PDB file of C-alpha atoms in Angstrom:
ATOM      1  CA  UNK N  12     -14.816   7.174  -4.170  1.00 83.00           C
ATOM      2  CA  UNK N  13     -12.857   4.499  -5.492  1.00 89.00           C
ATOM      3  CA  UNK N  14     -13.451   0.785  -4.709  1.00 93.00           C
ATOM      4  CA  UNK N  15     -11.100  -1.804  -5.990  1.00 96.00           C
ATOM      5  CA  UNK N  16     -12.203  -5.651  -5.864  1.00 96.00           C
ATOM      6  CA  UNK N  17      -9.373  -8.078  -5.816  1.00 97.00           C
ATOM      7  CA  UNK N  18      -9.933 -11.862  -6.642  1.00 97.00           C
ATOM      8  CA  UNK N  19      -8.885 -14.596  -5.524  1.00 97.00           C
ATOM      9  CA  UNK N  20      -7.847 -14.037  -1.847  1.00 96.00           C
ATOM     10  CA  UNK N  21      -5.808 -17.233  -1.917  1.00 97.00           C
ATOM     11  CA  UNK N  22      -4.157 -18.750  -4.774  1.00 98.00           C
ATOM     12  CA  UNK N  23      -2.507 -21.841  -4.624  1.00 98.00           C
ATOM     13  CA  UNK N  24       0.060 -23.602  -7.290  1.00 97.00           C
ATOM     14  CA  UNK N  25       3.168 -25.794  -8.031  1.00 98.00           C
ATOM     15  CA  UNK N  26       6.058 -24.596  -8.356  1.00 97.00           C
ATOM     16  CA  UNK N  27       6.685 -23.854 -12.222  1.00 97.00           C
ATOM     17  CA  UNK N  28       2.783 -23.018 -12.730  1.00 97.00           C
ATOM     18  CA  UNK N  29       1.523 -19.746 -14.256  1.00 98.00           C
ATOM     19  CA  UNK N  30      -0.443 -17.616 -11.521  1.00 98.00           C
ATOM     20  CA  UNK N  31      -2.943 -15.190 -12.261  1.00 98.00           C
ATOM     21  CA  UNK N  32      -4.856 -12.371 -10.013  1.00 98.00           C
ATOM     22  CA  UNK N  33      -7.722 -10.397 -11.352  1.00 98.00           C
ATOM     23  CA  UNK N  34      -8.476  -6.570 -10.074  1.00 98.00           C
ATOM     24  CA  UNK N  35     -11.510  -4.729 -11.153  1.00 98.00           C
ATOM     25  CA  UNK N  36     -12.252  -0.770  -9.999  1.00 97.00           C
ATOM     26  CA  UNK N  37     -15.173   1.601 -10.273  1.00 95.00           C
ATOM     27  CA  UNK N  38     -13.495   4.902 -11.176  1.00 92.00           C
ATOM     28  CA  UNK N  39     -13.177   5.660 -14.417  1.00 91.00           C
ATOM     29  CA  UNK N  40     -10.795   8.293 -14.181  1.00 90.00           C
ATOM     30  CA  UNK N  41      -8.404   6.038 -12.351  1.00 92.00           C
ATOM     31  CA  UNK N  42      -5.146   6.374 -14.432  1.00 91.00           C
ATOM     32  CA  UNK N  43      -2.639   4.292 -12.807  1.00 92.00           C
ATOM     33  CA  UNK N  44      -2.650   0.638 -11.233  1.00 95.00           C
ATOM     34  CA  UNK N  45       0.659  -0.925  -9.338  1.00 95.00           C
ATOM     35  CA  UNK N  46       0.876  -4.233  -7.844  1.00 97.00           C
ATOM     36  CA  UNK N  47       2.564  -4.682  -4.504  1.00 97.00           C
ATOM     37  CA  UNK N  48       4.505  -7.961  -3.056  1.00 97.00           C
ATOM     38  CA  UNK N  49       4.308  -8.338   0.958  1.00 95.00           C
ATOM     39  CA  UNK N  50       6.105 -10.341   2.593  1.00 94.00           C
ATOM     40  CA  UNK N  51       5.421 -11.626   6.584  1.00 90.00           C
ATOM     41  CA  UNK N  52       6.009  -8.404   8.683  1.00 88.00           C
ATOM     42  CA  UNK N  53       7.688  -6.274   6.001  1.00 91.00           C
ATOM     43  CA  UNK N  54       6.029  -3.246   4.166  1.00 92.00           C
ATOM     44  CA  UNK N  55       4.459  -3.566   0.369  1.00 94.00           C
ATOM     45  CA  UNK N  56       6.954  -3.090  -2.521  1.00 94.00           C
ATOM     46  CA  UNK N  57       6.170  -2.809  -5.419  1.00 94.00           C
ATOM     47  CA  UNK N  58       6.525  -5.439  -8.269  1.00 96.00           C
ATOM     48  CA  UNK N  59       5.219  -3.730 -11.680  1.00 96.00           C
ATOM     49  CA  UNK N  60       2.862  -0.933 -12.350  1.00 94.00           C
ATOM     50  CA  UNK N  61       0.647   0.348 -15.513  1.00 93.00           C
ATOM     51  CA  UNK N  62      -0.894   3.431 -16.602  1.00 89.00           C
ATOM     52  CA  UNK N  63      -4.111   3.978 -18.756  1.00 83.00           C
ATOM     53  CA  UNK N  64      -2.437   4.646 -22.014  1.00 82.00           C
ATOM     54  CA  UNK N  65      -0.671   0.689 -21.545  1.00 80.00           C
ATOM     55  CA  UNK N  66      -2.599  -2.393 -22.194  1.00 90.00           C
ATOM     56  CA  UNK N  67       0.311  -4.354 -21.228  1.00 94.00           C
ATOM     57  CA  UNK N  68       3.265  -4.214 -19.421  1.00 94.00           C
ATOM     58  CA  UNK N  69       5.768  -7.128 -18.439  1.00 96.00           C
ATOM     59  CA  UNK N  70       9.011  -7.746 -16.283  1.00 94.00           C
ATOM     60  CA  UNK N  71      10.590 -10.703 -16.755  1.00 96.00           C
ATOM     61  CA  UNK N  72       8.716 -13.536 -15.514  1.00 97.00           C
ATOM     62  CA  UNK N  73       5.727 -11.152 -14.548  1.00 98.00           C
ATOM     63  CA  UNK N  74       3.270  -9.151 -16.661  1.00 97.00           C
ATOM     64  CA  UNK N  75       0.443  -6.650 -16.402  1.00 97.00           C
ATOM     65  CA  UNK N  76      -2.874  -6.421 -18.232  1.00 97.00           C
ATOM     66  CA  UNK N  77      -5.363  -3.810 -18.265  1.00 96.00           C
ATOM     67  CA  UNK N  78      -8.567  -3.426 -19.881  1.00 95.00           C
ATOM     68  CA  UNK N  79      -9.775   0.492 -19.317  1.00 93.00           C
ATOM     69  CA  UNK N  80     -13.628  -0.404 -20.908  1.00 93.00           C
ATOM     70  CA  UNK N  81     -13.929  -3.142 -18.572  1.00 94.00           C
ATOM     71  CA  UNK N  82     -12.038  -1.925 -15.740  1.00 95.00           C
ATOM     72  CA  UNK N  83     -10.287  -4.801 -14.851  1.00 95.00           C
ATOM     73  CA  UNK N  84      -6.460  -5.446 -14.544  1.00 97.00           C
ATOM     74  CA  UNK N  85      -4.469  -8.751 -13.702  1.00 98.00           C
ATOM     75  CA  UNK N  86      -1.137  -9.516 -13.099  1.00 98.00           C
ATOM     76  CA  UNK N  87       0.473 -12.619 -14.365  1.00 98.00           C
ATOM     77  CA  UNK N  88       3.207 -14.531 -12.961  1.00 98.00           C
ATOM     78  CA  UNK N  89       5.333 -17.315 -14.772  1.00 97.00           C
ATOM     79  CA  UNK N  90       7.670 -19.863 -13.806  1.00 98.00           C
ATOM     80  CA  UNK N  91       6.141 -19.597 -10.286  1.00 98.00           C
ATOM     81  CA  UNK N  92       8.955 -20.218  -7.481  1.00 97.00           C
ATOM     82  CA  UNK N  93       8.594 -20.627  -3.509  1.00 96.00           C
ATOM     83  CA  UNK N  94      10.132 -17.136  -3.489  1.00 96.00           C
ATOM     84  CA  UNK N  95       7.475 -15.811  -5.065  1.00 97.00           C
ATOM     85  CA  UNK N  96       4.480 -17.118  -2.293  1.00 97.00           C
ATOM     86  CA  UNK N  97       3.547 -13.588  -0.259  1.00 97.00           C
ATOM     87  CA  UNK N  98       0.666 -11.533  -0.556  1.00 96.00           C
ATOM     88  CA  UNK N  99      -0.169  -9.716  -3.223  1.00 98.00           C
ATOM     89  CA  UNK N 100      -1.960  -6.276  -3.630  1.00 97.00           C
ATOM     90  CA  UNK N 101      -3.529  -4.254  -6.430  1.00 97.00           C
ATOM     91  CA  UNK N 102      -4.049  -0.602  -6.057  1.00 96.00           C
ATOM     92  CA  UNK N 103      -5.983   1.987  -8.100  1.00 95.00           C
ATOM     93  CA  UNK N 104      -5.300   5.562  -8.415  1.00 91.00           C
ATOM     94  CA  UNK N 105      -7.715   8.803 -10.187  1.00 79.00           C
ATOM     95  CA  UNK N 106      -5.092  12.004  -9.099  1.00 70.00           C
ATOM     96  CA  UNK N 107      -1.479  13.117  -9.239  1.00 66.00           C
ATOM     97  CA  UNK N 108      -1.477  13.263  -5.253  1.00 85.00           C
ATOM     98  CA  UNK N 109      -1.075   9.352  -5.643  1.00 84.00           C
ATOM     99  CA  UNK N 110      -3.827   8.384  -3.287  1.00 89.00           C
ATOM    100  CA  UNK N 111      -3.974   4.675  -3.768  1.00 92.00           C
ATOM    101  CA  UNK N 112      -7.114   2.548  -2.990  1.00 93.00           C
ATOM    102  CA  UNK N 113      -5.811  -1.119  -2.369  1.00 95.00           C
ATOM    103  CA  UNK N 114      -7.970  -4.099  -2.880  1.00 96.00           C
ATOM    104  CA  UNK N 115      -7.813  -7.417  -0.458  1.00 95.00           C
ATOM    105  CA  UNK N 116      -5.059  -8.826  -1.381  1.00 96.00           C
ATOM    106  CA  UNK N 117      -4.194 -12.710  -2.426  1.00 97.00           C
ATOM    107  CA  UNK N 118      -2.138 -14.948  -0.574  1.00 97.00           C
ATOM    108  CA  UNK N 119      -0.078 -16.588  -3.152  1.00 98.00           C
ATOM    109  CA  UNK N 120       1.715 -20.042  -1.788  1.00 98.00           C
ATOM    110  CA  UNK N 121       3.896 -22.178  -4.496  1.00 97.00           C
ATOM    111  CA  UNK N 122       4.359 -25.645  -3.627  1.00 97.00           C
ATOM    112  CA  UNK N 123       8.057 -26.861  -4.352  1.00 94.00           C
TER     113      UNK N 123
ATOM    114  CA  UNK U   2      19.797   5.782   1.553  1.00 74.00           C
ATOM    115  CA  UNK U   3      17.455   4.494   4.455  1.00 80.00           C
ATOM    116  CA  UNK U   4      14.805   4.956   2.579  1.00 93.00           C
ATOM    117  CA  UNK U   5      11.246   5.025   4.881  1.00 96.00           C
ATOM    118  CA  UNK U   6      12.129   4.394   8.290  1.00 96.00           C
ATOM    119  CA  UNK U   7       9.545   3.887  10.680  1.00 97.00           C
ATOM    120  CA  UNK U   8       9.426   3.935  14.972  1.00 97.00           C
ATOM    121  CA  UNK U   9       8.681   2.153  16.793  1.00 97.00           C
ATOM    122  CA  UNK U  10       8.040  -1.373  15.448  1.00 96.00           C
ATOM    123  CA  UNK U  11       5.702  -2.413  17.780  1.00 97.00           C
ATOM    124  CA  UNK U  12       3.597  -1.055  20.371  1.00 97.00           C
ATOM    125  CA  UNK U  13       0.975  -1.774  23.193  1.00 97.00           C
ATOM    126  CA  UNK U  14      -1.428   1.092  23.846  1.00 97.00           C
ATOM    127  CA  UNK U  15      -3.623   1.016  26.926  1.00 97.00           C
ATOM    128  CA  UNK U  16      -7.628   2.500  25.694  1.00 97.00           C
ATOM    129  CA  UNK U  17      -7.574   6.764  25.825  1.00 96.00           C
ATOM    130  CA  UNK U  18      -3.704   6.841  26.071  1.00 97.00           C
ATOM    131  CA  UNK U  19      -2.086   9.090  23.031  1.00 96.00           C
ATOM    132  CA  UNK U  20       1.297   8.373  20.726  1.00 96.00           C
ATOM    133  CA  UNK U  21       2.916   9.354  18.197  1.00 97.00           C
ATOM    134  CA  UNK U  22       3.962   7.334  15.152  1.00 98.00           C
ATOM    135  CA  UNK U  23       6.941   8.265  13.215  1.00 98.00           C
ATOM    136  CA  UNK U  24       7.972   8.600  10.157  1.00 98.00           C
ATOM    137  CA  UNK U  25      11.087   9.779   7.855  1.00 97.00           C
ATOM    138  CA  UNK U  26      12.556   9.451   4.489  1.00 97.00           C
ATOM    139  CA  UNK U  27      16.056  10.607   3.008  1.00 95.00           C
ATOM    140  CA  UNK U  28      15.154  10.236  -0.814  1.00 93.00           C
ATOM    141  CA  UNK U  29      13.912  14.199  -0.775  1.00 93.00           C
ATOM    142  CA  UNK U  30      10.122  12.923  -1.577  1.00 93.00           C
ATOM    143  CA  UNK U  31       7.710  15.674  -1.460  1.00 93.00           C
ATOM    144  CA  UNK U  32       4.835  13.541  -1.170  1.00 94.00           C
ATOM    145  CA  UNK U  33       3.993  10.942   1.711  1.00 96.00           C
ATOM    146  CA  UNK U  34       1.404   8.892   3.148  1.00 96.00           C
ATOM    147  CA  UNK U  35       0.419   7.089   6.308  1.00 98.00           C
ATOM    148  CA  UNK U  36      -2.236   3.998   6.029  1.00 97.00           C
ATOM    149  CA  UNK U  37      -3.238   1.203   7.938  1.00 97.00           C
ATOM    150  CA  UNK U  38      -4.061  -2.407   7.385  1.00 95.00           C
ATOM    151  CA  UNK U  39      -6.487  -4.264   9.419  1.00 93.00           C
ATOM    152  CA  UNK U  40      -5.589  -7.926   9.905  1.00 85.00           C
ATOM    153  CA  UNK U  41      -6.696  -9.789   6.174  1.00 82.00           C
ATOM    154  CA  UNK U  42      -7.335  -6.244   4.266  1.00 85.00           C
ATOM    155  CA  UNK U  43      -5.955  -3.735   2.025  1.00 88.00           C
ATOM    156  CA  UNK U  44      -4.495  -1.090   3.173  1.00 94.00           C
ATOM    157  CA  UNK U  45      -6.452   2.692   3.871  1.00 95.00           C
ATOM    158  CA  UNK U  46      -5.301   6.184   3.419  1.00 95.00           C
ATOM    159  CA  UNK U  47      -5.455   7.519   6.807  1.00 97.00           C
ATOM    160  CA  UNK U  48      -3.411  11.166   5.588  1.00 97.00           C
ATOM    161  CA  UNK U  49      -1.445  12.493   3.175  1.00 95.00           C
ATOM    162  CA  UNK U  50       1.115  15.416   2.354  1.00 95.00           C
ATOM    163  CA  UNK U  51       2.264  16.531  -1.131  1.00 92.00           C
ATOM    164  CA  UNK U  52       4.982  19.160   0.790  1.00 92.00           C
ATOM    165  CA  UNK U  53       6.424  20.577   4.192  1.00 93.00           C
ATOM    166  CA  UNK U  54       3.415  22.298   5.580  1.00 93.00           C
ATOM    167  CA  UNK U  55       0.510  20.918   3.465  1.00 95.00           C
ATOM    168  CA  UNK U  56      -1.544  17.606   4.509  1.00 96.00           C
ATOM    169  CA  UNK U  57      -4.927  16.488   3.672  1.00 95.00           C
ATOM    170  CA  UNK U  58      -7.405  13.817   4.644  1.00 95.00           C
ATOM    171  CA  UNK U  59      -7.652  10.230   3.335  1.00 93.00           C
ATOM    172  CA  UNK U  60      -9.945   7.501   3.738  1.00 92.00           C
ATOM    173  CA  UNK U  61     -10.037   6.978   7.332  1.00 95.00           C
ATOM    174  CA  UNK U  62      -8.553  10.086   9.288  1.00 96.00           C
ATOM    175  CA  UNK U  63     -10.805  10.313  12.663  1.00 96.00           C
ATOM    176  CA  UNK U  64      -8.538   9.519  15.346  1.00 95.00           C
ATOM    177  CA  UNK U  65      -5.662  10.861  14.139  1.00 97.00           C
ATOM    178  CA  UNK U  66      -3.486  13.752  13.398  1.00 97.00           C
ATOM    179  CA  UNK U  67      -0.571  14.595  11.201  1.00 97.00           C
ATOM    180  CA  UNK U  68       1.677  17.360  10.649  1.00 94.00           C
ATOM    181  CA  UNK U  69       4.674  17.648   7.856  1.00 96.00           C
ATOM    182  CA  UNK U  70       7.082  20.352   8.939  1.00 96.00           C
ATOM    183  CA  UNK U  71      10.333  19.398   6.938  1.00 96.00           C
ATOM    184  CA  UNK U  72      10.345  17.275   4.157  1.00 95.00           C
ATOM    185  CA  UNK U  73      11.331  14.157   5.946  1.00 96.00           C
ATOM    186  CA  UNK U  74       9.520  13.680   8.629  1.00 97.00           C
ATOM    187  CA  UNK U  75       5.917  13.087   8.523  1.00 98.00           C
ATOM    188  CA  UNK U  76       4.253  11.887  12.419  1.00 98.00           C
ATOM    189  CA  UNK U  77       0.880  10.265  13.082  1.00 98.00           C
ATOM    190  CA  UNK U  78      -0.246  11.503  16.162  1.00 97.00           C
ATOM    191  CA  UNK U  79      -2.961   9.225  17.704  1.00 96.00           C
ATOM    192  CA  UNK U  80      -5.235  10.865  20.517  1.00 89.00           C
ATOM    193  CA  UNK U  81      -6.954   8.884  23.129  1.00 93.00           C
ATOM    194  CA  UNK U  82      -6.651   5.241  21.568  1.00 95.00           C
ATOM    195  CA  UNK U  83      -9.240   2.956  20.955  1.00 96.00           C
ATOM    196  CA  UNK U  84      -9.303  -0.934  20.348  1.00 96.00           C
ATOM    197  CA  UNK U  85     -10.502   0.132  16.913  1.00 95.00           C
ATOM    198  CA  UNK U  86      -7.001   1.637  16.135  1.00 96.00           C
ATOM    199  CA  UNK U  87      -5.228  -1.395  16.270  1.00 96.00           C
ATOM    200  CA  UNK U  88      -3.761  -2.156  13.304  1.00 97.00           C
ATOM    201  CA  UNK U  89      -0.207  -2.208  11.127  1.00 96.00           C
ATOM    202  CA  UNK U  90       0.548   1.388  10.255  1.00 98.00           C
ATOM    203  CA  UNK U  91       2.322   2.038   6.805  1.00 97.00           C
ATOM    204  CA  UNK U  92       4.037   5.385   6.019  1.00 97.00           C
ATOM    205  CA  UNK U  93       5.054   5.556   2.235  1.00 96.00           C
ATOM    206  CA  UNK U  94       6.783   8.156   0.323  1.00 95.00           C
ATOM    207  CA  UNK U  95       7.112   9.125  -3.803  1.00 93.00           C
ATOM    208  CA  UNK U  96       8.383  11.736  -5.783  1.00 86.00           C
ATOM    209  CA  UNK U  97       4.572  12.455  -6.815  1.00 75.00           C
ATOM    210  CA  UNK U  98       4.009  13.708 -10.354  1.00 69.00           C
ATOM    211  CA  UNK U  99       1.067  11.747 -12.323  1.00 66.00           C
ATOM    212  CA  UNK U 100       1.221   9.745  -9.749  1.00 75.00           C
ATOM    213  CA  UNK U 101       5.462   8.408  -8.683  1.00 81.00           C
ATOM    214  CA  UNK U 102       5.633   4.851  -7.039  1.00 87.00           C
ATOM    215  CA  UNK U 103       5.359   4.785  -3.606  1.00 92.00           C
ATOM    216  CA  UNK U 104       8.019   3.490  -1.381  1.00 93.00           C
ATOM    217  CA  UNK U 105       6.881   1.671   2.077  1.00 95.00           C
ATOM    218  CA  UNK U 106       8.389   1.615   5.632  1.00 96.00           C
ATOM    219  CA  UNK U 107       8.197  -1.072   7.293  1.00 95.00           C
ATOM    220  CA  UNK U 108       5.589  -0.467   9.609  1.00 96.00           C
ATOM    221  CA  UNK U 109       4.739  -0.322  13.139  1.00 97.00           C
ATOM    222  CA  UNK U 110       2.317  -3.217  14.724  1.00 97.00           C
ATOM    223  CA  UNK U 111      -0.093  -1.198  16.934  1.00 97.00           C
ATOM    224  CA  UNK U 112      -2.007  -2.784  19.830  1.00 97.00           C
ATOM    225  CA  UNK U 113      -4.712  -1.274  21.565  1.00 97.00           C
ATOM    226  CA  UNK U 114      -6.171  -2.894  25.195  1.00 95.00           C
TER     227      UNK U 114
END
């Protein structure tokens, strides 16, 4: 199956830094990768996705990367505010039933 | 719109006791999903459902039982808990189709003792 690898698990920066979190997965027929936002005792939601036939996707202050040969994707947040520290996921998914495989998630904290 | 709604929000489970999680959405989803998340982790697919009367296995299912006999509603049913079942359960819904963004509840906090 499916194994996604999510780095770092914490991320620390200053309010107004650019923060960056790398994914990698095995599956090659993976086709689509969203990124989730969690905040203390709420459910994921999601912040921006991609699909395999993208190489980049961005929303405002945050973007999305992915390279399909290396199997690695990254989302990249600017302007960093304190409203932004919560935990961040990436998921992978290989079939339309939308099974996701989630990797560790990052604790993102931005320092005012 | 509600959205997912999920009940309870938190509950304590003594070992070999059973419950049932719920779970509903009013955004006519056919597909839905129940995982958990262990304390530090990702989440897991525990089941799934792509339509009233069709679920399938996910990553971690033993345990656990679901059915999906409307659209809405989609119930975890936990038999004789174990300390290993304690975790935050998700239930997420999407429209489905190659694959639709999934939409989270906002979980129940499961303890097992």
């Amino acid at each position: 199956g499916e194994n996604v690898e999510q780095h770092p698990s914490t991320l620390s920066v200053q309010e107004g830094d650019s923060a960056v979190i790398k994914c990698t997965y095995s599956d090659s027929a993976s086709n689509y990768f969203p990124w989730y936002k969690q905040e203390l005792g709420k459910g994921p939601q999601l912040i921006i996705d991609i699909r395999s036939n993208v190489g980049e996707k961005k929303d405002q202050r945050i973007a999305v990367t992915l390279n399909k040969t290396a199997k690695h994707f990254s989302l990249h947040i600017t302007e960093t505010q304190p409203e932004d520290s919560a935990v961040y996921f990436c998921a992978a998914s290989d079939t339309s039933y939308g099974k996701l495989t989630f990797g560790q998630g990052t604790i993102l904290t931005v320092h005012p | 719109n509600a959205g997912v709604t999920q009940t309870p929000k938190f509950r304590i489970l003594k070992i070999g006791q059973s419950m049932t999680l719920q779970c509903a959405q009013d955004m006519n989803h056919n597909y839905m999903y129940w995982y958990r998340q262990d304390p530090g982790m990702g989440l897991k697919l525990i089941y799934y459902s792509v339509g009233a009367g069709i679920t399938d296995k996910g990553e971690v299912p033993n345990g656990y039982n679901v059915s999906r006999s409307t659209t809405e509603d989609f119930p975890l049913r936990l038999e004789l808990a174990a300390p290993s079942q304690t975790s935050v359960y998700f239930c997420a819904s999407s429209t489905g189709g190659a694959p639709g963004t999934q939409y989270f509840g906002p979980g129940t906090r499961l303890l097992v003792l």
